[in-house]
C-alpha positions as YAML, in Angstrom:
chain: A
units: angstrom
residues:
- id: 1
  name: MET
  ca: [0.01, -0.01, 0.02]
- id: 2
  name: ASP
  ca: [1.48, 3.35, -1.14]
- id: 3
  name: ARG
  ca: [2.35, 5.77, 1.67]
- id: 4
  name: ASP
  ca: [3.78, 8.36, -0.58]
- id: 5
  name: THR
  ca: [0.61, 9.48, -2.19]
- id: 6
  name: PRO
  ca: [-0.83, 12.78, -1.02]
- id: 7
  name: ILE
  ca: [-4.10, 11.69, 0.67]
- id: 8
  name: VAL
  ca: [-4.29, 13.61, 4.05]
- id: 9
  name: LEU
  ca: [-6.06, 16.91, 4.18]
- id: 10
  name: PRO
  ca: [-3.83, 19.89, 5.39]
- id: 11
  name: GLU
  ca: [-6.43, 20.78, 8.02]
- id: 12
  name: TYR
  ca: [-5.34, 17.81, 10.02]
- id: 13
  name: ILE
  ca: [-1.58, 18.84, 9.89]
- id: 14
  name: SER
  ca: [-2.57, 22.40, 11.03]
- id: 15
  name: ALA
  ca: [-4.49, 20.89, 13.96]
- id: 16
  name: TYR
  ca: [-1.42, 18.57, 14.85]
- id: 17
  name: LEU
  ca: [1.03, 21.29, 14.81]
- id: 18
  name: GLU
  ca: [-0.73, 23.47, 17.45]
- id: 19
  name: PHE
  ca: [0.16, 21.21, 20.38]
- id: 20
  name: PRO
  ca: [3.94, 20.90, 19.79]
- id: 21
  name: GLU
  ca: [4.20, 24.54, 19.24]
- id: 22
  name: GLN
  ca: [2.51, 25.35, 22.56]
- id: 23
  name: LEU
  ca: [5.14, 23.11, 24.29]
- id: 24
  name: GLY
  ca: [7.92, 25.00, 22.53]
- id: 25
  name: LEU
  ca: [8.68, 22.75, 19.56]
- id: 26
  name: LYS
  ca: [8.87, 25.43, 16.73]
- id: 27
  name: ARG
  ca: [7.36, 24.57, 13.49]
- id: 28
  name: ALA
  ca: [10.75, 25.30, 11.68]
- id: 29
  name: GLU
  ca: [12.50, 22.88, 14.00]
- id: 30
  name: LEU
  ca: [9.96, 20.13, 13.49]
- id: 31
  name: SER
  ca: [10.11, 20.74, 9.63]
- id: 32
  name: LYS
  ca: [13.82, 20.53, 9.56]
- id: 33
  name: LYS
  ca: [14.15, 17.43, 11.69]
- id: 34
  name: SER
  ca: [11.30, 15.48, 10.03]
- id: 35
  name: GLY
  ca: [12.12, 16.59, 6.43]
- id: 36
  name: VAL
  ca: [8.74, 17.68, 5.79]
- id: 37
  name: ASP
  ca: [8.05, 21.22, 4.14]
- id: 38
  name: LEU
  ca: [5.73, 23.06, 6.41]
- id: 39
  name: GLU
  ca: [6.58, 26.57, 5.24]
- id: 40
  name: SER
  ca: [3.79, 26.73, 2.55]
- id: 41
  name: LEU
  ca: [0.94, 25.28, 4.75]
- id: 42
  name: ALA
  ca: [-0.63, 28.54, 5.41]
- id: 43
  name: GLN
  ca: [-0.28, 30.11, 2.01]
- id: 44
  name: THR
  ca: [-0.78, 27.15, -0.32]
- id: 45
  name: PRO
  ca: [-2.21, 24.15, 1.50]
- id: 46
  name: ARG
  ca: [-1.74, 20.75, -0.14]
- id: 47
  name: PRO
  ca: [-2.42, 17.14, 0.94]
- id: 48
  name: PHE
  ca: [0.26, 15.25, 2.63]
- id: 49
  name: THR
  ca: [1.60, 11.75, 2.34]
- id: 50
  name: LEU
  ca: [1.24, 9.31, 5.06]
- id: 51
  name: ASN
  ca: [5.06, 9.04, 5.38]
- id: 52
  name: GLU
  ca: [5.24, 12.72, 5.97]
- id: 53
  name: ILE
  ca: [2.63, 12.43, 8.65]
- id: 54
  name: LEU
  ca: [4.47, 9.57, 10.22]
- id: 55
  name: SER
  ca: [7.68, 11.58, 10.27]
- id: 56
  name: LEU
  ca: [6.08, 14.41, 11.94]
- id: 57
  name: ILE
  ca: [4.58, 12.30, 14.56]
- id: 58
  name: GLU
  ca: [7.95, 10.49, 15.23]
- id: 59
  name: VAL
  ca: [9.81, 13.80, 15.56]
- id: 60
  name: GLY
  ca: [7.03, 15.24, 17.84]
- id: 61
  name: ILE
  ca: [7.04, 12.27, 20.16]
- id: 62
  name: THR
  ca: [10.68, 11.99, 20.40]
- id: 63
  name: GLU
  ca: [11.44, 15.64, 20.99]
- id: 64
  name: LEU
  ca: [8.64, 16.24, 23.51]
- id: 65
  name: LYS
  ca: [9.22, 12.89, 25.15]
- id: 66
  name: MET
  ca: [5.52, 12.09, 25.01]
- id: 67
  name: PRO
  ca: [4.67, 8.46, 23.99]
- id: 68
  name: TYR
  ca: [1.17, 9.37, 25.00]
- id: 69
  name: GLY
  ca: [1.01, 12.22, 22.50]
- id: 70
  name: GLY
  ca: [-2.00, 10.90, 20.67]
- id: 71
  name: LEU
  ca: [-4.11, 11.37, 23.89]
- id: 72
  name: ALA
  ca: [-2.87, 15.02, 24.40]
- id: 73
  name: ILE
  ca: [-3.04, 16.10, 20.86]
- id: 74
  name: GLY
  ca: [-6.60, 14.51, 20.28]
- id: 75
  name: HIS
  ca: [-7.79, 16.49, 23.32]
- id: 76
  name: GLN
  ca: [-6.29, 19.67, 21.95]
- id: 77
  name: MET
  ca: [-7.50, 19.48, 18.47]
- id: 78
  name: ARG
  ca: [-10.39, 21.87, 17.73]
- id: 79
  name: LEU
  ca: [-13.76, 20.58, 16.63]
- id: 80
  name: THR
  ca: [-13.35, 22.67, 13.50]
- id: 81
  name: CYS
  ca: [-10.33, 20.70, 12.31]
- id: 82
  name: HIS
  ca: [-12.66, 18.35, 10.55]
- id: 83
  name: GLY
  ca: [-13.89, 21.12, 8.25]
- id: 84
  name: MET
  ca: [-16.98, 20.75, 6.35]
- id: 85
  name: ALA
  ca: [-17.08, 17.08, 7.13]
- id: 86
  name: GLY
  ca: [-17.40, 17.90, 10.85]
- id: 87
  name: VAL
  ca: [-20.11, 20.43, 10.24]
- id: 88
  name: SER
  ca: [-22.09, 18.00, 8.32]
- id: 89
  name: ALA
  ca: [-21.78, 15.22, 11.10]
- id: 90
  name: MET
  ca: [-22.75, 17.65, 13.90]
- id: 91
  name: ALA
  ca: [-25.72, 19.08, 12.01]
- id: 92
  name: GLN
  ca: [-27.44, 15.60, 11.82]
- id: 93
  name: GLN
  ca: [-30.81, 14.89, 13.48]
- id: 94
  name: THR
  ca: [-29.66, 12.74, 16.32]
- id: 95
  name: TYR
  ca: [-26.29, 11.60, 17.78]
- id: 96
  name: ALA
  ca: [-26.66, 8.24, 16.25]
- id: 97
  name: GLU
  ca: [-27.00, 9.97, 12.85]
- id: 98
  name: CYS
  ca: [-23.91, 11.96, 13.66]
- id: 99
  name: LEU
  ca: [-21.87, 8.87, 14.12]
- id: 100
  name: GLN
  ca: [-23.32, 7.29, 10.96]
- id: 101
  name: ALA
  ca: [-22.24, 10.49, 8.98]
- id: 102
  name: ALA
  ca: [-18.79, 10.36, 10.62]
- id: 103
  name: CYS
  ca: [-18.32, 6.81, 9.30]
- id: 104
  name: ARG
  ca: [-19.47, 7.73, 5.86]
- id: 105
  name: LEU
  ca: [-17.15, 10.64, 5.71]
- id: 106
  name: CYS
  ca: [-14.14, 9.43, 7.37]
- id: 107
  name: GLU
  ca: [-12.49, 7.36, 4.66]
- id: 108
  name: LYS
  ca: [-12.68, 10.30, 2.40]
- id: 109
  name: ALA
  ca: [-11.20, 12.68, 5.11]
- id: 110
  name: PHE
  ca: [-8.54, 10.37, 6.36]
- id: 111
  name: PRO
  ca: [-8.35, 7.16, 4.06]
- id: 112
  name: PRO
  ca: [-6.03, 5.01, 6.34]
- id: 113
  name: PHE
  ca: [-9.10, 4.21, 8.37]
- id: 114
  name: THR
  ca: [-12.63, 2.88, 7.69]
- id: 115
  name: MET
  ca: [-15.31, 3.40, 10.35]
- id: 116
  name: GLU
  ca: [-18.35, 1.11, 10.69]
- id: 117
  name: TYR
  ca: [-21.51, 2.00, 12.64]
- id: 118
  name: TYR
  ca: [-22.92, -0.77, 14.76]
- id: 119
  name: GLU
  ca: [-25.69, -1.43, 17.14]
- id: 120
  name: ALA
  ca: [-25.56, -3.95, 20.10]
- id: 121
  name: GLU
  ca: [-28.26, -4.58, 22.73]
- id: 122
  name: ASN
  ca: [-27.75, -1.57, 24.77]
- id: 123
  name: THR
  ca: [-25.20, 0.39, 22.92]
- id: 124
  name: VAL
  ca: [-24.31, 1.77, 19.54]
- id: 125
  name: GLY
  ca: [-21.01, 2.94, 18.27]
- id: 126
  name: ILE
  ca: [-18.24, 2.97, 15.65]
- id: 127
  name: ARG
  ca: [-15.55, 0.51, 14.97]
- id: 128
  name: ILE
  ca: [-12.38, 2.02, 13.50]
- id: 129
  name: ILE
  ca: [-10.66, -0.26, 11.31]
- id: 130
  name: GLU
  ca: [-6.93, 0.55, 10.16]
- id: 131
  name: CYS
  ca: [-6.91, -0.27, 6.36]
- id: 132
  name: ILE
  ca: [-3.56, 1.25, 5.53]
- id: 133
  name: SER
  ca: [-0.73, 0.51, 8.04]
- id: 134
  name: LEU
  ca: [0.30, 3.39, 10.14]
- id: 135
  name: ALA
  ca: [2.82, 1.36, 12.21]
- id: 136
  name: PRO
  ca: [4.56, 1.98, 14.37]
- id: 137
  name: PHE
  ca: [2.25, 4.79, 15.39]
- id: 138
  name: SER
  ca: [-1.31, 3.36, 15.04]
- id: 139
  name: HIS
  ca: [-1.83, 3.81, 18.74]
- id: 140
  name: PHE
  ca: [-1.33, 7.53, 18.26]
- id: 141
  name: PHE
  ca: [-4.12, 7.75, 15.76]
- id: 142
  name: PHE
  ca: [-6.45, 5.44, 17.78]
- id: 143
  name: GLU
  ca: [-5.96, 7.78, 20.91]
- id: 144
  name: SER
  ca: [-6.32, 11.08, 19.12]
- id: 145
  name: ILE
  ca: [-9.45, 10.01, 17.27]
- id: 146
  name: THR
  ca: [-11.23, 8.62, 20.31]
- id: 147
  name: VAL
  ca: [-10.38, 11.49, 22.54]
- id: 148
  name: ASN
  ca: [-11.60, 13.86, 19.93]
- id: 149
  name: PHE
  ca: [-14.88, 11.85, 19.46]
- id: 150
  name: LYS
  ca: [-15.35, 11.94, 23.35]
- id: 151
  name: ASN
  ca: [-14.96, 15.79, 23.11]
- id: 152
  name: ILE
  ca: [-17.45, 15.97, 20.25]
- id: 153
  name: LEU
  ca: [-20.02, 13.98, 22.36]
- id: 154
  name: LYS
  ca: [-19.69, 16.31, 25.27]
- id: 155
  name: PHE
  ca: [-20.10, 19.34, 22.93]
- id: 156
  name: LEU
  ca: [-23.02, 18.15, 21.27]
- id: 157
  name: LEU
  ca: [-25.04, 16.44, 24.27]
- id: 158
  name: GLY
  ca: [-23.55, 18.05, 27.28]
- id: 159
  name: LYS
  ca: [-20.46, 17.90, 29.56]
- id: 160
  name: GLU
  ca: [-22.10, 15.45, 31.91]
- id: 161
  name: TYR
  ca: [-22.23, 12.60, 29.22]
- id: 162
  name: GLU
  ca: [-19.71, 9.96, 28.74]
- id: 163
  name: PRO
  ca: [-19.11, 7.08, 26.30]
- id: 164
  name: ASP
  ca: [-20.27, 3.62, 27.40]
- id: 165
  name: HIS
  ca: [-16.89, 2.18, 26.65]
- id: 166
  name: ILE
  ca: [-13.86, 2.65, 24.38]
- id: 167
  name: SER
  ca: [-11.82, -0.44, 23.14]
- id: 168
  name: PHE
  ca: [-8.31, -0.38, 21.70]
- id: 169
  name: PRO
  ca: [-6.77, -3.23, 19.44]
- id: 170
  name: TYR
  ca: [-3.49, -3.34, 21.41]
- id: 171
  name: PRO
  ca: [-2.13, -4.12, 24.81]
- id: 172
  name: ALA
  ca: [-2.28, -1.68, 27.60]
- id: 173
  name: PRO
  ca: [0.65, 0.59, 27.19]
- id: 174
  name: GLU
  ca: [3.23, 1.56, 29.81]
- id: 175
  name: TYR
  ca: [1.24, 4.79, 30.35]
- id: 176
  name: GLU
  ca: [-2.04, 3.05, 30.79]
- id: 177
  name: LYS
  ca: [-3.08, 5.26, 33.85]
- id: 178
  name: ILE
  ca: [-2.85, 8.37, 31.74]
- id: 179
  name: TYR
  ca: [-5.90, 7.10, 29.88]
- id: 180
  name: ARG
  ca: [-7.92, 7.74, 32.86]
- id: 181
  name: ARG
  ca: [-7.19, 11.57, 32.53]
- id: 182
  name: TYR
  ca: [-9.27, 11.48, 29.27]
- id: 183
  name: PHE
  ca: [-11.79, 8.68, 29.54]
- id: 184
  name: ASN
  ca: [-14.21, 8.50, 32.38]
- id: 185
  name: CYS
  ca: [-15.66, 5.16, 31.22]
- id: 186
  name: LYS
  ca: [-14.79, 1.39, 30.70]
- id: 187
  name: ILE
  ca: [-11.54, 1.00, 28.71]
- id: 188
  name: ARG
  ca: [-10.70, -2.18, 27.04]
- id: 189
  name: PHE
  ca: [-7.33, -3.22, 25.52]
- id: 190
  name: ASN
  ca: [-6.44, -6.23, 23.39]
- id: 191
  name: ALA
  ca: [-9.84, -5.88, 21.58]
- id: 192
  name: GLU
  ca: [-10.39, -7.07, 18.00]
- id: 193
  name: HIS
  ca: [-11.27, -3.48, 16.97]
- id: 194
  name: CYS
  ca: [-10.89, 0.07, 18.18]
- id: 195
  name: GLU
  ca: [-14.46, 0.91, 19.29]
- id: 196
  name: PHE
  ca: [-16.18, 4.12, 20.49]
- id: 197
  name: ALA
  ca: [-19.55, 3.24, 22.10]
- id: 198
  name: VAL
  ca: [-22.36, 5.08, 23.80]
- id: 199
  name: PRO
  ca: [-25.70, 3.84, 25.42]
- id: 200
  name: LYS
  ca: [-28.66, 3.58, 22.77]
- id: 201
  name: ALA
  ca: [-30.83, 6.14, 24.85]
- id: 202
  name: LEU
  ca: [-28.09, 8.77, 24.52]
- id: 203
  name: ALA
  ca: [-27.58, 7.93, 20.78]
- id: 204
  name: ARG
  ca: [-31.26, 8.78, 20.12]
- id: 205
  name: ARG
  ca: [-30.97, 12.28, 21.47]
- id: 206
  name: GLU
  ca: [-31.63, 15.04, 19.16]
- id: 207
  name: LEU
  ca: [-28.84, 17.47, 18.60]
- id: 208
  name: LEU
  ca: [-29.31, 21.28, 19.23]
- id: 209
  name: LEU
  ca: [-27.34, 22.03, 16.03]
- id: 210
  name: ALA
  ca: [-29.56, 19.69, 13.80]
- id: 211
  name: ASN
  ca: [-30.26, 21.13, 10.49]
- id: 212
  name: GLN
  ca: [-30.62, 18.88, 7.44]
- id: 213
  name: GLY
  ca: [-30.09, 21.59, 4.88]
- id: 214
  name: ILE
  ca: [-26.75, 22.57, 6.39]
- id: 215
  name: ALA
  ca: [-25.67, 18.83, 6.79]
- id: 216
  name: ARG
  ca: [-26.35, 18.25, 3.04]
- id: 217
  name: MET
  ca: [-24.61, 21.43, 1.86]
- id: 218
  name: ALA
  ca: [-21.55, 20.93, 4.13]
- id: 219
  name: GLU
  ca: [-21.16, 17.26, 2.90]
- id: 220
  name: GLN
  ca: [-21.20, 18.58, -0.69]
- id: 221
  name: ASP
  ca: [-18.63, 21.26, -0.08]
- id: 222
  name: PHE
  ca: [-16.47, 18.90, 1.80]
- id: 223
  name: LEU
  ca: [-16.52, 16.41, -1.08]
- id: 224
  name: LYS
  ca: [-15.27, 19.15, -3.50]
- id: 225
  name: THR
  ca: [-12.12, 19.60, -1.35]
- id: 226
  name: VAL
  ca: [-11.19, 15.90, -1.20]
- id: 227
  name: PRO
  ca: [-8.28, 14.74, -3.35]
- id: 228
  name: PRO
  ca: [-9.85, 12.57, -6.11]
- id: 229
  name: ILE
  ca: [-7.88, 9.45, -5.11]
- id: 230
  name: ASN
  ca: [-9.52, 9.55, -1.75]
- id: 231
  name: LEU
  ca: [-12.98, 8.99, -3.27]
- id: 232
  name: ASN
  ca: [-12.36, 5.57, -4.65]
- id: 233
  name: TYR
  ca: [-9.12, 4.07, -3.67]
- id: 234
  name: LEU
  ca: [-9.33, 0.34, -4.75]
- id: 235
  name: PRO
  ca: [-6.38, -1.05, -2.74]
- id: 236
  name: LYS
  ca: [-7.96, 0.26, 0.38]
- id: 237
  name: LYS
  ca: [-11.40, -1.29, -0.52]
- id: 238
  name: LEU
  ca: [-9.55, -4.70, -1.31]
- id: 239
  name: ARG
  ca: [-7.59, -4.39, 1.99]
- id: 240
  name: LEU
  ca: [-10.87, -3.95, 4.01]
- id: 241
  name: VAL
  ca: [-12.33, -7.21, 2.29]
- id: 242
  name: LEU
  ca: [-9.17, -8.99, 3.29]
- id: 243
  name: ILE
  ca: [-9.06, -7.72, 6.89]
- id: 244
  name: GLN
  ca: [-12.73, -8.74, 7.33]
- id: 245
  name: SER
  ca: [-11.77, -12.20, 6.07]
- id: 246
  name: ALA
  ca: [-8.55, -12.57, 8.23]
- id: 247
  name: GLY
  ca: [-7.80, -16.27, 9.11]
- id: 248
  name: ALA
  ca: [-9.68, -17.42, 5.87]
- id: 249
  name: PHE
  ca: [-8.36, -15.05, 3.15]
- id: 250
  name: PRO
  ca: [-10.53, -15.17, -0.05]
- id: 251
  name: SER
  ca: [-9.25, -15.86, -3.53]
- id: 252
  name: LEU
  ca: [-8.86, -12.97, -6.12]
- id: 253
  name: GLU
  ca: [-12.33, -13.99, -7.61]
- id: 254
  name: THR
  ca: [-14.10, -14.15, -4.23]
- id: 255
  name: ALA
  ca: [-12.66, -10.87, -3.34]
- id: 256
  name: ALA
  ca: [-13.65, -9.33, -6.64]
- id: 257
  name: ARG
  ca: [-17.30, -10.49, -6.26]
- id: 258
  name: LYS
  ca: [-17.31, -8.91, -2.82]
- id: 259
  name: LEU
  ca: [-16.21, -5.63, -4.39]
- id: 260
  name: GLY
  ca: [-18.90, -5.89, -7.02]
- id: 261
  name: MET
  ca: [-16.65, -6.69, -10.15]
- id: 262
  name: SER
  ca: [-15.00, -9.44, -12.00]
- id: 263
  name: GLY
  ca: [-11.82, -10.97, -11.25]
- id: 264
  name: ARG
  ca: [-10.36, -9.80, -14.44]
- id: 265
  name: THR
  ca: [-11.51, -6.36, -13.77]
- id: 266
  name: LEU
  ca: [-9.81, -6.34, -10.30]
- id: 267
  name: ARG
  ca: [-6.60, -7.62, -11.73]
- id: 268
  name: ARG
  ca: [-6.44, -4.97, -14.42]
- id: 269
  name: GLN
  ca: [-7.33, -2.20, -12.06]
- id: 270
  name: LEU
  ca: [-4.69, -3.29, -9.62]
- id: 271
  name: ASN
  ca: [-2.26, -3.50, -12.41]
- id: 272
  name: SER
  ca: [-3.01, 0.05, -13.39]
- id: 273
  name: LEU
  ca: [-2.04, 1.08, -9.79]
- id: 274
  name: ARG
  ca: [1.19, -0.82, -10.07]
- id: 275
  name: THR
  ca: [0.21, -3.55, -7.47]
- id: 276
  name: ASN
  ca: [-1.54, -6.93, -7.54]
- id: 277
  name: PHE
  ca: [-3.64, -9.10, -5.41]
- id: 278
  name: GLN
  ca: [-0.87, -11.15, -3.93]
- id: 279
  name: ASN
  ca: [1.04, -8.17, -3.18]
- id: 280
  name: GLU
  ca: [-1.72, -6.70, -1.23]
- id: 281
  name: LEU
  ca: [-2.40, -9.90, 0.45]
- id: 282
  name: ASP
  ca: [1.41, -10.27, 1.44]
- id: 283
  name: LEU
  ca: [1.46, -6.76, 2.74]
- id: 284
  name: LEU
  ca: [-1.40, -7.32, 5.11]
- id: 285
  name: ARG
  ca: [-0.14, -10.79, 6.22]
- id: 286
  name: ARG
  ca: [3.26, -8.94, 6.93]
- id: 287
  name: GLU
  ca: [1.57, -6.40, 9.04]
- id: 288
  name: PHE
  ca: [-0.48, -8.83, 10.97]
- id: 289
  name: ALA
  ca: [2.51, -11.09, 11.53]
- id: 290
  name: ILE
  ca: [4.68, -8.22, 12.96]
- id: 291
  name: ASN
  ca: [1.86, -7.13, 15.12]
- id: 292
  name: TYR
  ca: [1.31, -10.71, 16.48]
- id: 293
  name: LEU
  ca: [5.05, -11.30, 16.86]
- id: 294
  name: THR
  ca: [5.64, -8.11, 18.80]
- id: 295
  name: LYS
  ca: [2.42, -7.56, 20.81]
- id: 296
  name: SER
  ca: [1.16, -11.04, 21.63]
- id: 297
  name: ASP
  ca: [2.31, -14.34, 23.16]
- id: 298
  name: LYS
  ca: [0.88, -16.48, 20.34]
- id: 299
  name: CYS
  ca: [3.30, -19.16, 19.16]
- id: 300
  name: ILE
  ca: [4.66, -19.18, 15.54]
- id: 301
  name: THR
  ca: [2.62, -22.11, 14.49]
- id: 302
  name: GLU
  ca: [-0.63, -20.54, 15.70]
- id: 303
  name: ILE
  ca: [0.34, -17.15, 13.88]
- id: 304
  name: ALA
  ca: [1.02, -19.16, 10.64]
- id: 305
  name: LEU
  ca: [-2.35, -20.81, 10.70]
- id: 306
  name: MET
  ca: [-4.12, -17.66, 11.56]
- id: 307
  name: LEU
  ca: [-2.42, -16.02, 8.45]
- id: 308
  name: GLY
  ca: [-3.57, -18.80, 6.21]
- id: 309
  name: PHE
  ca: [-0.30, -20.72, 5.87]
- id: 310
  name: CYS
  ca: [-0.43, -24.59, 5.95]
- id: 311
  name: ASP
  ca: [2.41, -24.73, 8.39]
- id: 312
  name: SER
  ca: [5.05, -22.79, 10.29]
- id: 313
  name: SER
  ca: [7.72, -23.72, 7.89]
- id: 314
  name: ALA
  ca: [5.88, -22.01, 4.93]
- id: 315
  name: PHE
  ca: [5.18, -19.02, 7.32]
- id: 316
  name: SER
  ca: [8.85, -18.64, 8.33]
- id: 317
  name: LYS
  ca: [9.95, -18.77, 4.72]
- id: 318
  name: ALA
  ca: [7.59, -15.96, 3.69]
- id: 319
  name: PHE
  ca: [8.22, -13.85, 6.75]
- id: 320
  name: LYS
  ca: [12.15, -14.06, 5.99]
- id: 321
  name: LYS
  ca: [11.35, -13.02, 2.44]
- id: 322
  name: TRP
  ca: [9.46, -10.03, 3.70]
- id: 323
  name: THR
  ca: [11.76, -8.81, 6.66]
- id: 324
  name: GLY
  ca: [15.11, -10.58, 6.16]
- id: 325
  name: GLU
  ca: [14.67, -12.32, 9.48]
- id: 326
  name: SER
  ca: [12.93, -15.51, 10.71]
- id: 327
  name: PRO
  ca: [9.95, -15.03, 12.87]
- id: 328
  name: ARG
  ca: [11.88, -16.50, 15.91]
- id: 329
  name: GLU
  ca: [14.71, -13.84, 15.38]
- id: 330
  name: PHE
  ca: [12.21, -11.08, 14.75]
- id: 331
  name: LYS
  ca: [10.31, -11.71, 17.99]
- id: 332
  name: LYS
  ca: [13.65, -12.00, 20.01]
- id: 333
  name: ASN
  ca: [14.93, -8.73, 18.51]
- id: 334
  name: TYR
  ca: [11.68, -6.64, 18.55]
- id: 335
  name: GLY
  ca: [9.21, -8.46, 20.89]
- id: 336
  name: GLN
  ca: [10.00, -5.97, 23.92]
- id: 337
  name: GLN
  ca: [10.68, -2.95, 21.71]
- id: 338
  name: GLY
  ca: [9.65, 0.29, 23.42]
- id: 339
  name: GLN
  ca: [9.48, -1.05, 26.92]
- id: 340
  name: THR
  ca: [10.15, 1.68, 29.29]
- id: 341
  name: ASN
  ca: [9.46, 2.49, 33.06]
- id: 342
  name: ARG
  ca: [5.83, 3.04, 33.92]
- id: 343
  name: HIS
  ca: [6.66, 5.26, 36.73]
- id: 344
  name: ASP
  ca: [8.76, 7.61, 34.48]
- id: 345
  name: PHE
  ca: [5.81, 8.04, 32.14]
- id: 346
  name: GLU
  ca: [3.60, 8.88, 34.97]
- id: 347
  name: ALA
  ca: [5.88, 11.23, 36.57]
- id: 348
  name: GLU
  ca: [6.50, 13.04, 33.33]
- id: 349
  name: TRP
  ca: [2.62, 13.30, 32.72]
- id: 350
  name: GLU
  ca: [1.91, 14.73, 36.10]
- id: 351
  name: ASN
  ca: [4.39, 17.47, 35.51]
- id: 352
  name: LEU
  ca: [3.05, 18.27, 32.01]
- id: 353
  name: TYR
  ca: [-0.58, 18.10, 33.22]
- id: 354
  name: ARG
  ca: [0.18, 20.58, 35.89]
- id: 355
  name: GLU
  ca: [1.90, 23.01, 33.39]
- id: 356
  name: LEU
  ca: [-0.99, 22.86, 31.03]
- id: 357
  name: GLU
  ca: [-3.57, 23.60, 33.96]
- id: 358
  name: THR
  ca: [-1.41, 26.43, 35.03]
- id: 359
  name: SER
  ca: [-1.38, 27.96, 31.49]
- id: 360
  name: GLU
  ca: [-5.04, 27.71, 30.91]
...
């Protein structure tokens, strides 16, 4: 999946930059250390690539010593950062319809993610699915999105309301306690998907900003600003089909049917984008494999079967081709990557939190 195609709207870059600048990390310094040109952001805004975004995040987290930066930045982001997409969502009739609009517009505003609206017995919510790999900063995006959604909930319905629960598709990080600063609800880690859920009764509430005319016009205006590739990016749609079939990956023909086309058409369209079905499948398998090896206790044989390999030998051969290392070597070298002292994180956070409270 190409991470060098400009697909991220400049509004999100501007919103991201506000927090580092508040803490003293100047835009020029961030630009120099990340190698990302930020000089023309105000005068001639342009879409950014995922690699540019990830470089900015890496420098910001490193320079500010804030592995929990996603939480803090998500909290600081203005509601207006979503532009007309946000206006359209917040002008829906009910909060449930607001979530549905967010799901519909999300993949066009930020293509790496797809959002699915769902209803359970007592709750409704959204599932946030990573369709284009944002490793090693996936957690940053899940944190910032869910914090921002919580703030929007409170803005639309009242500060006294909270989500029912929020789930994250990774183990509890070293700074787990810091999540409690932002979420006054049940938090679940190691979930299958990232989820943001609210009680059904709350979702039925009408919104004070409800205006169907404004909602429609805002959505139309938003779609005019979206890079054309964001509107119909086939590799992302294929990737979503593969993710939903993880453990029993479909054939090219089966995937094509799910996408509403013939196998020949899918093959031709992928070729025109300089990729193919097997390449997309292997990219996804590689990402899943790395995630399992570094973040779970699953054995290599179990991982092999989960990824559709007939045995661990076939998986090991493929993994070495992808990374240059065997699964066993990779797990040994990277399985504990990023482990740091929990107390250090908490002490740093307490100091930062006091500074921000003082400055408000």
